[in-house]
């Protein structure tokens, strides 16, 4: 899953054990986030606990209804169509407040982690013996915001939509990777409607998904907005639906100005008795999505009467962090983020030049310029998988390189070996972001010292994502950040490094344009292994890719430090995605 805003960095993983977690469906406590440092060894160990028997309604002791929550951020919302929502903020807002799917996450305050629980399904799904079929049963009494009943056929249509890479180029492609027909069916808009779509079978209230390859992680994919119900018809046309998706959750769209603002108001058709995780205490959410960094931090620091019910899902600046902690208004946590630089594999073909970039990158100076907090929102790393991910190997792909350190002499030596001193490096930076400009300056200084010829390309926060996603943009390095979609290497390697048809304009999240058929074959083989063998196999693949090919390099692993006003309660960190736990928030008036 992509980060909510442009960054110039990367992340890593370690081991977890699946466990069941019991619960009675009620929340407790009124505290907001915790102000301890996150466990930096377990960033990838998230989302693995499950409670298939959780039921609604959910209540929080001491919580009261009413009030408006104001959410401020520097970054807009890329697209709010559930099928294409694949950024950190769009995914979290939709699945937490607006749309429902088969499964969802609930916050466990006692253990400070997220638990996978049912949502529109009566359980967490039922696989066959080899995980090539999954069946979900739709709950009774679910309706859309207009009162129309949700039908099993709506899930078939949403699944068909999720195949369409032309209509939804930035959406998650897991249906293409795993479902029957994933390599041939083109979706209801690009192809011939639902003709040839055979991946879903309906029997009464049961919906069965058929897989071309074993997919033990389907219960996690089932939590995405793309797997929620969408009605077939003219209203679901992508150009319309991204502006106003039909709500099944506790809130629906009010006024929405793409990239700028969003209003969410109560959805009277939502029935809390059917929902094992969500609450709906606030009357309204108002999102202001183009607030400057300095202004954002100042609004929250002042905590004036009008702004006490305000929060942000942006990380606070390092210079303000201690003050928010002292005030007890900092929500801190870890999540499975790897930030990276991805040299264009089709342009920078010499591995020595790609390695030289990793030696030359100004890790500490870039963090300082970007306002990251050492040990909280920035942690050094070398592997693609972050600490805490099952099967993660401890290796260093660069000789004599301490992760997070800069060595311009080693970079220069590699450039000399490659006869590439003065090599031109073109990368995007956000000219309308103070920190983006400062990070760019730090990178230019370090690359120049190392023997490169840096050529930063200016853009805006609003245009960054679309330019990065265009394979024809005139750059040869892309920066990115990836958040694990679920606790498995299967949510890392296929999205980031599986070959894509660049000539057809398909880049997806493969920012490096990595294209190695042997690695594609290894990914496919791992997905057919017994479940208990897959974690170690992904760890070995991480070692192979990073050591032998080096298509990208980690700039940092991530953590979260978010601030909120004194009237906000229940702002914990969803450690599967690094966003607020929307389902717990209420206003203390």
Coordinates of C-alpha atoms in Angstrom, one line a residue:
X1 CA 0.0 0.0 0.0
X2 CA 1.3 3.4 -0.9
X3 CA 2.1 6.2 1.5
X4 CA -0.4 9.1 1.7
X5 CA 2.1 11.7 0.4
X6 CA 5.4 11.9 -1.6
X7 CA 8.5 11.0 0.4
X8 CA 12.1 10.3 -0.4
X9 CA 12.8 7.1 1.6
X10 CA 12.2 3.2 2.4
X11 CA 11.6 0.3 5.1
X12 CA 12.0 -3.5 6.5
X13 CA 10.4 -6.7 8.4
X14 CA 10.7 -9.8 11.0
X15 CA 8.8 -12.9 12.4
X16 CA 5.3 -13.3 13.8
X17 CA 3.0 -16.1 15.0
X18 CA -0.7 -16.3 14.1
X19 CA -2.8 -16.2 17.2
X20 CA -6.5 -15.9 18.0
X21 CA -7.7 -13.0 20.2
X22 CA -11.0 -13.1 22.1
X23 CA -13.2 -10.1 22.7
X24 CA -16.7 -9.2 23.6
X25 CA -17.1 -6.4 21.0
X26 CA -17.0 -3.6 23.5
X27 CA -14.3 -1.0 23.7
X28 CA -13.0 0.6 26.9
X29 CA -11.1 3.6 28.1
X30 CA -11.1 7.2 27.0
X31 CA -7.4 7.9 26.5
X32 CA -6.0 8.9 23.2
X33 CA -2.7 7.7 21.8
X34 CA 0.3 6.7 23.9
X35 CA 3.4 8.8 24.1
X36 CA 6.0 6.0 24.4
X37 CA 8.4 5.3 21.6
X38 CA 7.2 2.5 19.3
X39 CA 8.7 -1.0 19.4
X40 CA 11.3 -0.6 16.6
X41 CA 11.8 -4.3 16.3
X42 CA 8.3 -5.2 15.5
X43 CA 7.1 -2.8 12.7
X44 CA 6.2 -5.7 10.4
X45 CA 4.5 -7.7 13.1
X46 CA 1.0 -6.3 12.6
X47 CA -2.5 -7.5 11.8
X48 CA -1.8 -11.1 12.6
X49 CA -4.2 -11.6 15.5
X50 CA -7.8 -12.7 14.6
X51 CA -11.2 -12.9 16.3
X52 CA -13.7 -14.6 13.9
X53 CA -16.5 -14.5 16.5
X54 CA -16.6 -10.8 17.2
X55 CA -20.1 -9.2 17.1
X56 CA -21.5 -5.7 17.3
X57 CA -22.7 -3.3 18.5
X58 CA -19.5 -1.7 19.9
X59 CA -19.6 0.8 22.7
X60 CA -16.8 2.8 24.5
X61 CA -17.1 3.4 28.2
X62 CA -17.5 7.1 28.9
X63 CA -17.9 8.2 25.2
X64 CA -20.5 10.7 24.3
X65 CA -22.2 11.4 21.0
X66 CA -21.9 14.7 19.1
X67 CA -19.3 17.2 17.9
X68 CA -17.4 17.7 14.7
X69 CA -13.9 16.3 14.2
X70 CA -11.6 18.4 12.1
X71 CA -8.8 16.6 10.3
X72 CA -5.9 18.6 8.8
X73 CA -3.2 17.4 6.5
X74 CA -0.8 18.6 3.9
X75 CA -1.7 15.9 1.4
X76 CA -4.9 15.6 -0.6
X77 CA -6.8 12.4 -1.4
X78 CA -5.7 10.8 -4.6
X79 CA -8.9 9.0 -5.5
X80 CA -11.8 7.9 -3.4
X81 CA -13.1 5.2 -5.7
X82 CA -13.0 2.1 -3.4
X83 CA -11.6 0.0 -6.3
X84 CA -8.6 2.3 -6.7
X85 CA -8.1 3.5 -3.2
X86 CA -4.6 2.3 -2.4
X87 CA -3.0 5.1 -0.6
X88 CA -2.6 5.1 3.2
X89 CA -5.1 7.9 3.8
X90 CA -7.7 7.0 1.2
X91 CA -7.8 3.4 2.3
X92 CA -8.0 4.2 5.9
X93 CA -10.7 6.8 5.6
X94 CA -12.9 4.7 3.4
X95 CA -12.6 1.4 5.3
X96 CA -12.7 3.1 8.7
X97 CA -15.7 5.4 8.2
X98 CA -17.5 5.1 4.9
X99 CA -17.3 1.7 3.2
X100 CA -17.5 -1.9 4.5
X101 CA -16.1 -5.1 3.2
X102 CA -16.1 -8.8 4.2
X103 CA -13.5 -8.3 7.0
X104 CA -12.1 -5.4 9.0
X105 CA -9.7 -4.4 11.8
X106 CA -10.6 -3.5 15.3
X107 CA -8.3 -1.9 17.9
X108 CA -7.3 -3.9 21.0
X109 CA -6.5 -1.2 23.5
X110 CA -5.1 -3.7 26.1
X111 CA -2.5 -5.0 23.6
X112 CA -2.2 -1.8 21.6
X113 CA -2.6 -3.6 18.3
X114 CA -5.2 -4.3 15.6
X115 CA -7.3 -7.5 15.4
X116 CA -8.8 -8.9 12.2
X117 CA -12.6 -9.4 12.8
X118 CA -15.6 -9.9 10.6
X119 CA -17.4 -7.0 8.9
X120 CA -20.1 -7.7 6.3
X121 CA -19.3 -11.4 6.6
X122 CA -20.5 -13.7 9.4
X123 CA -16.9 -14.9 10.0
X124 CA -13.4 -14.4 8.5
X125 CA -14.1 -16.6 5.5
X126 CA -13.9 -20.3 4.9
X127 CA -11.2 -21.7 2.6
X128 CA -11.0 -25.1 1.0
X129 CA -8.1 -27.4 1.8
X130 CA -5.6 -25.9 -0.6
X131 CA -6.7 -22.2 -0.3
X132 CA -7.9 -22.1 -4.0
X133 CA -11.5 -21.2 -2.9
X134 CA -12.8 -18.9 -0.2
X135 CA -16.4 -18.5 0.8
X136 CA -18.0 -15.6 2.7
X137 CA -21.5 -15.4 3.9
X138 CA -23.2 -12.0 3.8
X139 CA -24.9 -10.7 7.0
X140 CA -28.6 -10.0 7.0
X141 CA -29.9 -6.4 7.0
X142 CA -27.1 -4.5 5.3
X143 CA -28.1 -1.5 3.1
X144 CA -26.4 1.3 1.2
X145 CA -26.9 4.9 2.3
X146 CA -30.0 5.2 0.0
X147 CA -31.7 2.2 1.7
X148 CA -31.0 -0.2 -1.1
X149 CA -30.2 -3.7 0.2
X150 CA -26.7 -5.0 -0.3
X151 CA -26.8 -8.1 -2.5
X152 CA -24.3 -10.9 -3.0
X153 CA -24.1 -10.0 -6.7
X154 CA -22.6 -6.6 -5.6
X155 CA -19.5 -8.4 -4.4
X156 CA -19.2 -10.2 -7.8
X157 CA -19.3 -6.8 -9.5
X158 CA -16.7 -5.2 -7.2
X159 CA -14.4 -8.2 -7.8
X160 CA -14.8 -7.8 -11.5
X161 CA -14.0 -4.1 -11.1
X162 CA -10.8 -4.9 -9.2
X163 CA -9.4 -6.7 -12.3
X164 CA -9.4 -3.5 -14.4
X165 CA -5.9 -2.1 -14.5
X166 CA -6.8 0.5 -17.2
X167 CA -9.8 2.0 -15.4
X168 CA -8.0 1.8 -12.0
X169 CA -4.2 1.9 -12.8
X170 CA -3.2 2.7 -9.2
X171 CA -5.5 0.3 -7.5
X172 CA -4.3 -2.9 -5.8
X173 CA -3.8 -5.8 -8.3
X174 CA -4.2 -8.8 -6.0
X175 CA -7.2 -10.1 -7.9
X176 CA -5.1 -10.1 -11.0
X177 CA -2.3 -11.9 -9.2
X178 CA -4.4 -14.6 -7.5
X179 CA -8.0 -15.0 -8.9
X180 CA -9.1 -17.2 -11.8
X181 CA -8.8 -15.2 -15.0
X182 CA -6.5 -12.7 -13.4
X183 CA -4.2 -12.8 -16.5
X184 CA -6.9 -12.7 -19.1
X185 CA -10.1 -10.9 -17.8
X186 CA -9.7 -7.1 -18.2
X187 CA -12.6 -5.9 -16.1
X188 CA -16.2 -4.6 -16.8
X189 CA -15.0 -1.3 -18.4
X190 CA -11.9 -2.2 -20.3
X191 CA -13.1 -5.6 -21.5
X192 CA -16.6 -6.9 -22.5
X193 CA -18.5 -6.3 -19.3
X194 CA -18.9 -9.3 -17.1
X195 CA -18.5 -11.7 -20.1
X196 CA -15.7 -14.1 -19.3
X197 CA -15.6 -13.3 -15.6
X198 CA -15.5 -16.7 -13.7
X199 CA -13.8 -15.8 -10.5
X200 CA -16.9 -15.5 -8.3
X201 CA -19.8 -18.0 -7.7
X202 CA -23.0 -17.1 -5.7
X203 CA -25.2 -19.5 -3.8
X204 CA -27.8 -17.7 -1.7
X205 CA -26.0 -15.4 0.7
X206 CA -22.7 -17.2 0.1
X207 CA -20.1 -15.7 -2.2
X208 CA -17.2 -17.9 -3.3
X209 CA -14.0 -16.6 -4.8
X210 CA -12.0 -19.0 -7.0
X211 CA -8.2 -18.8 -7.2
X212 CA -5.8 -19.6 -9.9
X213 CA -3.1 -20.1 -7.3
X214 CA -3.4 -20.8 -3.6
X215 CA -4.2 -17.6 -1.7
X216 CA -4.0 -18.2 2.1
X217 CA -4.1 -14.4 2.7
X218 CA -7.5 -13.9 1.1
X219 CA -9.1 -13.0 4.5
X220 CA -6.8 -9.9 4.5
X221 CA -7.5 -8.9 0.9
X222 CA -11.2 -9.3 1.9
X223 CA -10.8 -6.2 4.2
X224 CA -10.0 -3.8 1.4
X225 CA -12.5 -1.3 0.1
X226 CA -12.0 -2.9 -3.4
X227 CA -13.6 -6.1 -2.0
X228 CA -16.6 -4.3 -0.6
X229 CA -20.0 -4.3 -2.4
X230 CA -20.6 -2.0 -5.4
X231 CA -23.8 -2.0 -7.4
X232 CA -23.6 -2.6 -11.2
X233 CA -25.0 0.3 -13.2
X234 CA -24.4 3.8 -14.5
X235 CA -23.8 5.2 -11.0
X236 CA -20.8 3.0 -10.5
X237 CA -19.0 4.6 -13.6
X238 CA -15.5 5.3 -12.3
X239 CA -15.6 9.0 -13.2
X240 CA -18.7 9.4 -11.0
X241 CA -18.0 6.9 -8.3
X242 CA -14.6 8.3 -7.3
X243 CA -16.4 11.5 -6.4
X244 CA -19.2 9.9 -4.3
X245 CA -18.9 6.2 -3.4
X246 CA -22.1 4.8 -1.9
X247 CA -21.7 4.4 1.8
X248 CA -22.3 1.2 3.8
X249 CA -20.5 2.4 6.9
X250 CA -21.5 5.0 9.6
X251 CA -20.6 8.0 7.5
X252 CA -21.4 9.1 3.9
X253 CA -19.9 11.8 1.7
X254 CA -21.1 15.4 2.1
X255 CA -19.3 18.0 0.1
X256 CA -16.1 16.7 -1.5
X257 CA -13.5 18.8 -3.4
X258 CA -10.8 16.3 -4.7
X259 CA -7.4 16.9 -3.3
X260 CA -8.7 19.8 -1.1
X261 CA -11.5 18.9 1.3
X262 CA -14.0 16.3 2.3
X263 CA -17.0 16.4 4.6
X264 CA -18.4 13.2 6.1
X265 CA -21.9 13.2 7.7
X266 CA -23.9 10.5 9.4
X267 CA -25.3 7.6 7.3
X268 CA -28.7 6.9 9.0
X269 CA -28.9 3.5 7.2
X270 CA -25.8 2.1 9.0
X271 CA -26.9 -0.4 11.7
X272 CA -24.3 -0.6 14.5
X273 CA -25.8 -4.0 15.6
X274 CA -24.3 -5.5 12.3
X275 CA -20.9 -4.0 12.8
X276 CA -18.3 -5.7 15.1
X277 CA -15.8 -2.8 15.2
X278 CA -17.1 0.6 14.2
X279 CA -18.6 3.3 16.4
X280 CA -20.0 6.6 15.2
X281 CA -19.8 9.1 18.1
X282 CA -19.0 12.3 16.2
X283 CA -21.7 14.0 14.2
X284 CA -19.4 14.9 11.4
X285 CA -15.8 14.8 10.1
X286 CA -14.4 17.8 8.2
X287 CA -11.1 17.2 6.3
X288 CA -8.9 20.1 5.3
X289 CA -6.3 18.6 3.0
X290 CA -4.0 21.4 1.9
X291 CA -2.7 22.9 5.2
X292 CA 1.0 23.9 5.2
X293 CA 3.3 22.0 7.5
X294 CA 4.2 24.9 9.7
X295 CA 0.6 26.0 10.0
X296 CA -0.6 22.5 10.8
X297 CA 1.8 22.1 13.7
X298 CA 1.0 25.6 15.0
X299 CA -2.8 25.0 14.9
X300 CA -2.4 21.8 17.0
X301 CA 0.2 23.4 19.4
X302 CA -2.0 26.4 20.2
X303 CA -5.0 24.0 20.9
X304 CA -7.4 27.0 20.9
X305 CA -11.1 26.6 21.6
X306 CA -12.0 26.3 18.0
X307 CA -9.3 23.8 17.2
X308 CA -9.5 21.5 20.3
X309 CA -11.4 18.9 18.3
X310 CA -8.7 18.8 15.6
X311 CA -6.3 16.0 14.7
X312 CA -3.8 15.1 12.0
X313 CA -2.6 11.9 10.4
X314 CA 0.6 13.6 9.2
X315 CA 3.7 13.1 11.4
X316 CA 4.4 16.1 13.5
X317 CA 7.7 17.9 12.9
X318 CA 10.7 16.8 15.1
X319 CA 11.0 20.3 16.5
X320 CA 7.5 20.1 18.0
X321 CA 7.4 16.5 19.1
X322 CA 8.6 16.9 22.7
X323 CA 6.0 19.6 23.3
X324 CA 3.2 17.4 22.1
X325 CA 4.5 14.6 24.3
X326 CA 4.7 16.9 27.3
X327 CA 1.1 18.0 26.7
X328 CA -0.1 14.3 26.4
X329 CA -1.3 14.9 22.9
X330 CA 0.9 12.7 20.8
X331 CA -0.2 9.3 19.4
X332 CA 3.0 7.3 18.6
X333 CA 3.2 3.8 17.1
X334 CA 5.0 1.6 14.6
X335 CA 3.7 0.2 11.3
X336 CA 5.1 -1.9 8.5
X337 CA 6.6 0.8 6.3
X338 CA 9.7 0.7 4.1
X339 CA 10.7 3.9 2.4
X340 CA 13.0 3.6 -0.6
X341 CA 14.7 5.1 -3.6
X342 CA 14.0 3.1 -6.8
X343 CA 16.5 3.7 -9.6
X344 CA 14.9 3.0 -13.0
X345 CA 16.0 -0.5 -13.8
X346 CA 15.6 0.1 -17.6
X347 CA 17.7 3.2 -17.5
X348 CA 20.3 2.7 -14.8
X349 CA 21.3 -0.8 -15.9
X350 CA 24.7 -1.0 -14.1
X351 CA 24.2 -2.4 -10.6
X352 CA 27.3 -0.5 -9.5
X353 CA 25.6 2.8 -10.2
X354 CA 22.5 1.7 -8.3
X355 CA 24.7 0.7 -5.4
X356 CA 26.6 4.0 -5.6
X357 CA 23.3 5.8 -5.1
X358 CA 22.7 3.9 -1.9
X359 CA 26.2 4.8 -0.5
X360 CA 25.7 8.5 -1.5
X361 CA 22.2 9.0 -0.2
X362 CA 22.2 11.5 2.8
X363 CA 20.2 9.4 5.2
X364 CA 20.7 11.6 8.3
X365 CA 20.7 14.9 6.6
X366 CA 17.5 14.0 4.6
X367 CA 15.8 12.9 7.8
X368 CA 16.8 16.2 9.5
X369 CA 15.6 18.3 6.6
X370 CA 12.3 16.3 6.3
X371 CA 11.5 16.7 10.0
X372 CA 11.6 13.0 10.8
X373 CA 12.1 11.9 14.4
X374 CA 15.1 9.6 15.0
X375 CA 14.0 6.3 16.5
X376 CA 10.3 7.2 16.1
X377 CA 9.4 8.1 12.6
X378 CA 12.7 7.1 11.0
X379 CA 14.7 3.9 11.6
X380 CA 17.6 2.7 9.5
X381 CA 17.2 -0.5 7.4
X382 CA 18.7 -2.5 4.6
X383 CA 16.2 -5.3 3.7
X384 CA 12.9 -4.7 1.9
X385 CA 11.0 -6.6 4.6
X386 CA 10.8 -4.5 7.9
X387 CA 11.7 -6.0 11.3
X388 CA 8.9 -8.2 12.7
X389 CA 7.8 -9.8 9.4
X390 CA 7.7 -13.5 9.3
X391 CA 10.7 -15.1 7.6
X392 CA 12.8 -11.9 7.5
X393 CA 16.5 -12.6 7.1
X394 CA 19.2 -10.5 8.6
X395 CA 21.6 -9.6 5.8
X396 CA 23.3 -6.5 4.3
X397 CA 23.2 -6.2 0.5
X398 CA 26.0 -3.6 0.5
X399 CA 29.6 -4.5 1.5
X400 CA 30.9 -2.5 4.6
X401 CA 27.8 -0.3 4.7
X402 CA 26.1 0.5 8.0
X403 CA 22.4 1.0 7.3
X404 CA 21.4 4.6 7.5
X405 CA 25.0 5.9 6.9
X406 CA 26.4 7.9 4.0
X407 CA 29.7 7.1 2.4
X408 CA 30.4 9.4 -0.6
X409 CA 34.0 8.0 -1.0
X410 CA 32.6 4.5 -1.5
X411 CA 30.0 5.9 -4.0
X412 CA 32.7 7.7 -5.9
X413 CA 34.8 4.5 -6.1
X414 CA 31.9 2.6 -7.6
X415 CA 31.2 5.3 -10.2
X416 CA 34.9 5.2 -11.2
X417 CA 34.7 1.4 -11.6
X418 CA 31.6 1.9 -13.8
X419 CA 33.2 4.7 -15.7
X420 CA 30.2 6.8 -14.7
X421 CA 31.5 9.8 -12.8
X422 CA 29.1 12.7 -13.5
X423 CA 26.2 10.3 -14.0
X424 CA 22.9 12.3 -14.2
X425 CA 20.3 11.6 -11.6
X426 CA 16.8 13.0 -12.2
X427 CA 14.2 12.8 -9.4
X428 CA 11.0 14.5 -8.5
X429 CA 10.7 16.9 -5.5
X430 CA 7.8 18.9 -4.2
X431 CA 8.5 22.6 -4.7
X432 CA 5.4 23.6 -2.6
X433 CA 6.6 21.8 0.5
X434 CA 9.3 23.4 2.7
X435 CA 10.6 20.0 3.8
X436 CA 10.5 18.7 0.3
X437 CA 12.7 21.5 -0.9
X438 CA 15.1 21.0 2.1
X439 CA 15.3 17.3 1.5
X440 CA 16.0 17.9 -2.2
X441 CA 18.9 20.3 -1.3
X442 CA 20.4 17.7 1.1
X443 CA 20.3 15.0 -1.7
X444 CA 21.8 17.3 -4.3
X445 CA 24.7 18.2 -2.0
X446 CA 25.5 14.6 -1.1
X447 CA 25.1 13.2 -4.7
X448 CA 27.3 16.0 -6.0
X449 CA 30.0 15.2 -3.5
X450 CA 29.8 11.5 -4.5
X451 CA 30.4 12.2 -8.1
X452 CA 26.9 12.3 -9.5
X453 CA 25.2 15.1 -11.5
X454 CA 21.8 15.5 -9.7
X455 CA 19.0 17.1 -11.7
X456 CA 16.0 17.5 -9.4
X457 CA 12.7 17.9 -11.2
X458 CA 10.1 20.2 -9.5
X459 CA 6.5 19.3 -9.1
X460 CA 3.7 19.9 -6.6
X461 CA 2.3 17.7 -3.8
X462 CA -0.9 17.4 -5.9
X463 CA 0.9 16.2 -9.0
X464 CA 3.6 14.1 -7.5
X465 CA 1.8 10.8 -7.4
X466 CA 0.5 11.0 -11.0
X467 CA 3.9 12.0 -12.4
X468 CA 5.6 9.2 -10.4
X469 CA 3.1 6.7 -11.7
X470 CA 3.7 7.6 -15.3
X471 CA 6.4 5.4 -16.8
X472 CA 7.2 8.1 -19.4
X473 CA 8.0 10.9 -16.9
X474 CA 11.5 12.1 -17.6
X475 CA 13.2 10.9 -14.4
X476 CA 15.5 8.0 -13.7
X477 CA 14.9 7.6 -9.9
X478 CA 11.5 7.3 -8.1
X479 CA 11.0 7.7 -4.4
X480 CA 8.4 5.7 -2.6
X481 CA 7.1 4.2 0.6
X482 CA 5.3 0.8 0.9
X483 CA 3.1 -0.4 3.7
X484 CA 2.5 -4.1 4.0
X485 CA -1.1 -5.0 3.0
X486 CA -1.0 -7.9 5.4
X487 CA 1.6 -9.8 7.5
X488 CA 3.2 -11.8 4.6
X489 CA 5.9 -11.3 2.0
X490 CA 3.2 -11.9 -0.5
X491 CA 2.0 -8.3 0.1
X492 CA 5.5 -7.0 -0.6
X493 CA 7.2 -8.6 -3.6
X494 CA 4.5 -9.1 -6.2
X495 CA 3.2 -5.4 -5.9
X496 CA 6.7 -3.9 -5.8
X497 CA 8.8 -6.1 -8.0
X498 CA 6.7 -8.3 -10.3
X499 CA 7.3 -7.4 -13.9
X500 CA 4.8 -5.0 -15.4
X501 CA 4.1 -4.0 -19.0
X502 CA 5.8 -0.6 -19.0
X503 CA 5.4 -0.2 -22.8
X504 CA 1.6 -0.3 -22.2
X505 CA 1.9 2.4 -19.6
X506 CA 1.4 0.0 -16.6
X507 CA 3.8 0.9 -13.8
X508 CA 1.7 0.2 -10.7
X509 CA 3.9 0.2 -7.6
X510 CA 6.9 -1.2 -9.4
X511 CA 8.6 2.2 -9.3
X512 CA 12.0 0.7 -10.3
X513 CA 10.5 -0.9 -13.5
X514 CA 12.2 -4.1 -12.3
X515 CA 11.7 -6.9 -14.9
X516 CA 13.3 -10.2 -14.2
X517 CA 11.4 -13.4 -15.4
X518 CA 13.4 -15.6 -13.1
X519 CA 12.3 -13.6 -10.1
X520 CA 8.7 -13.6 -11.4
X521 CA 8.9 -17.4 -11.5
X522 CA 10.2 -17.6 -8.0
X523 CA 7.3 -15.4 -6.7
X524 CA 4.8 -17.7 -8.4
X525 CA 6.5 -20.8 -7.0
X526 CA 6.5 -19.4 -3.4
X527 CA 2.7 -18.8 -3.7
X528 CA 2.2 -22.5 -4.3
X529 CA 4.3 -23.7 -1.4
X530 CA 2.7 -25.1 1.8
X531 CA 1.6 -22.1 4.0
X532 CA 4.1 -22.9 6.7
X533 CA 7.0 -22.7 4.2
X534 CA 6.2 -19.5 2.5
X535 CA 7.5 -17.0 5.1
X536 CA 11.1 -18.3 5.0
X537 CA 10.9 -18.5 1.2
X538 CA 10.0 -14.8 1.0
X539 CA 12.9 -14.0 3.3
X540 CA 15.3 -15.9 1.0
X541 CA 13.8 -14.0 -2.0
X542 CA 14.4 -10.7 -0.3
X543 CA 18.1 -11.7 0.1
X544 CA 18.4 -12.8 -3.5
X545 CA 16.8 -9.7 -5.0
X546 CA 18.6 -7.1 -2.9
X547 CA 22.0 -8.8 -3.1
X548 CA 22.0 -10.0 -6.7
X549 CA 19.9 -7.3 -8.4
X550 CA 19.6 -4.3 -6.1
X551 CA 16.6 -2.7 -7.8
X552 CA 16.0 -0.3 -4.9
X553 CA 17.4 0.7 -1.6
X554 CA 15.9 1.4 1.8
X555 CA 16.1 5.0 3.0
X556 CA 14.3 4.4 6.3
X557 CA 11.7 2.2 8.1
X558 CA 8.8 4.2 9.4
X559 CA 6.9 4.9 12.6
X560 CA 4.1 7.4 13.4
X561 CA 3.9 10.5 15.6
X562 CA 0.6 12.2 15.2
X563 CA -0.9 15.0 17.3
X564 CA -4.5 15.9 18.3
X565 CA -6.4 18.5 20.2
X566 CA -7.4 18.3 23.8
X567 CA -11.0 17.5 23.0
X568 CA -10.1 14.4 20.9
X569 CA -10.5 11.0 22.5
X570 CA -9.6 7.6 21.1
X571 CA -6.9 8.7 18.7
X572 CA -4.8 5.5 18.9
X573 CA -2.5 4.3 16.0
X574 CA -3.7 1.6 13.7
X575 CA -0.4 -0.3 13.4
X576 CA -1.4 -2.1 10.2
X577 CA -1.5 1.2 8.3
X578 CA -0.1 4.0 10.4
X579 CA -3.3 6.0 10.6
X580 CA -5.7 7.0 13.4
X581 CA -8.1 4.4 14.8
X582 CA -11.1 6.2 13.3
X583 CA -13.5 3.6 14.9
X584 CA -12.5 4.7 18.4
X585 CA -12.6 8.5 18.1
X586 CA -15.0 10.7 19.9
X587 CA -15.2 14.3 21.1
X588 CA -15.0 15.2 24.8
X589 CA -17.0 18.4 24.9

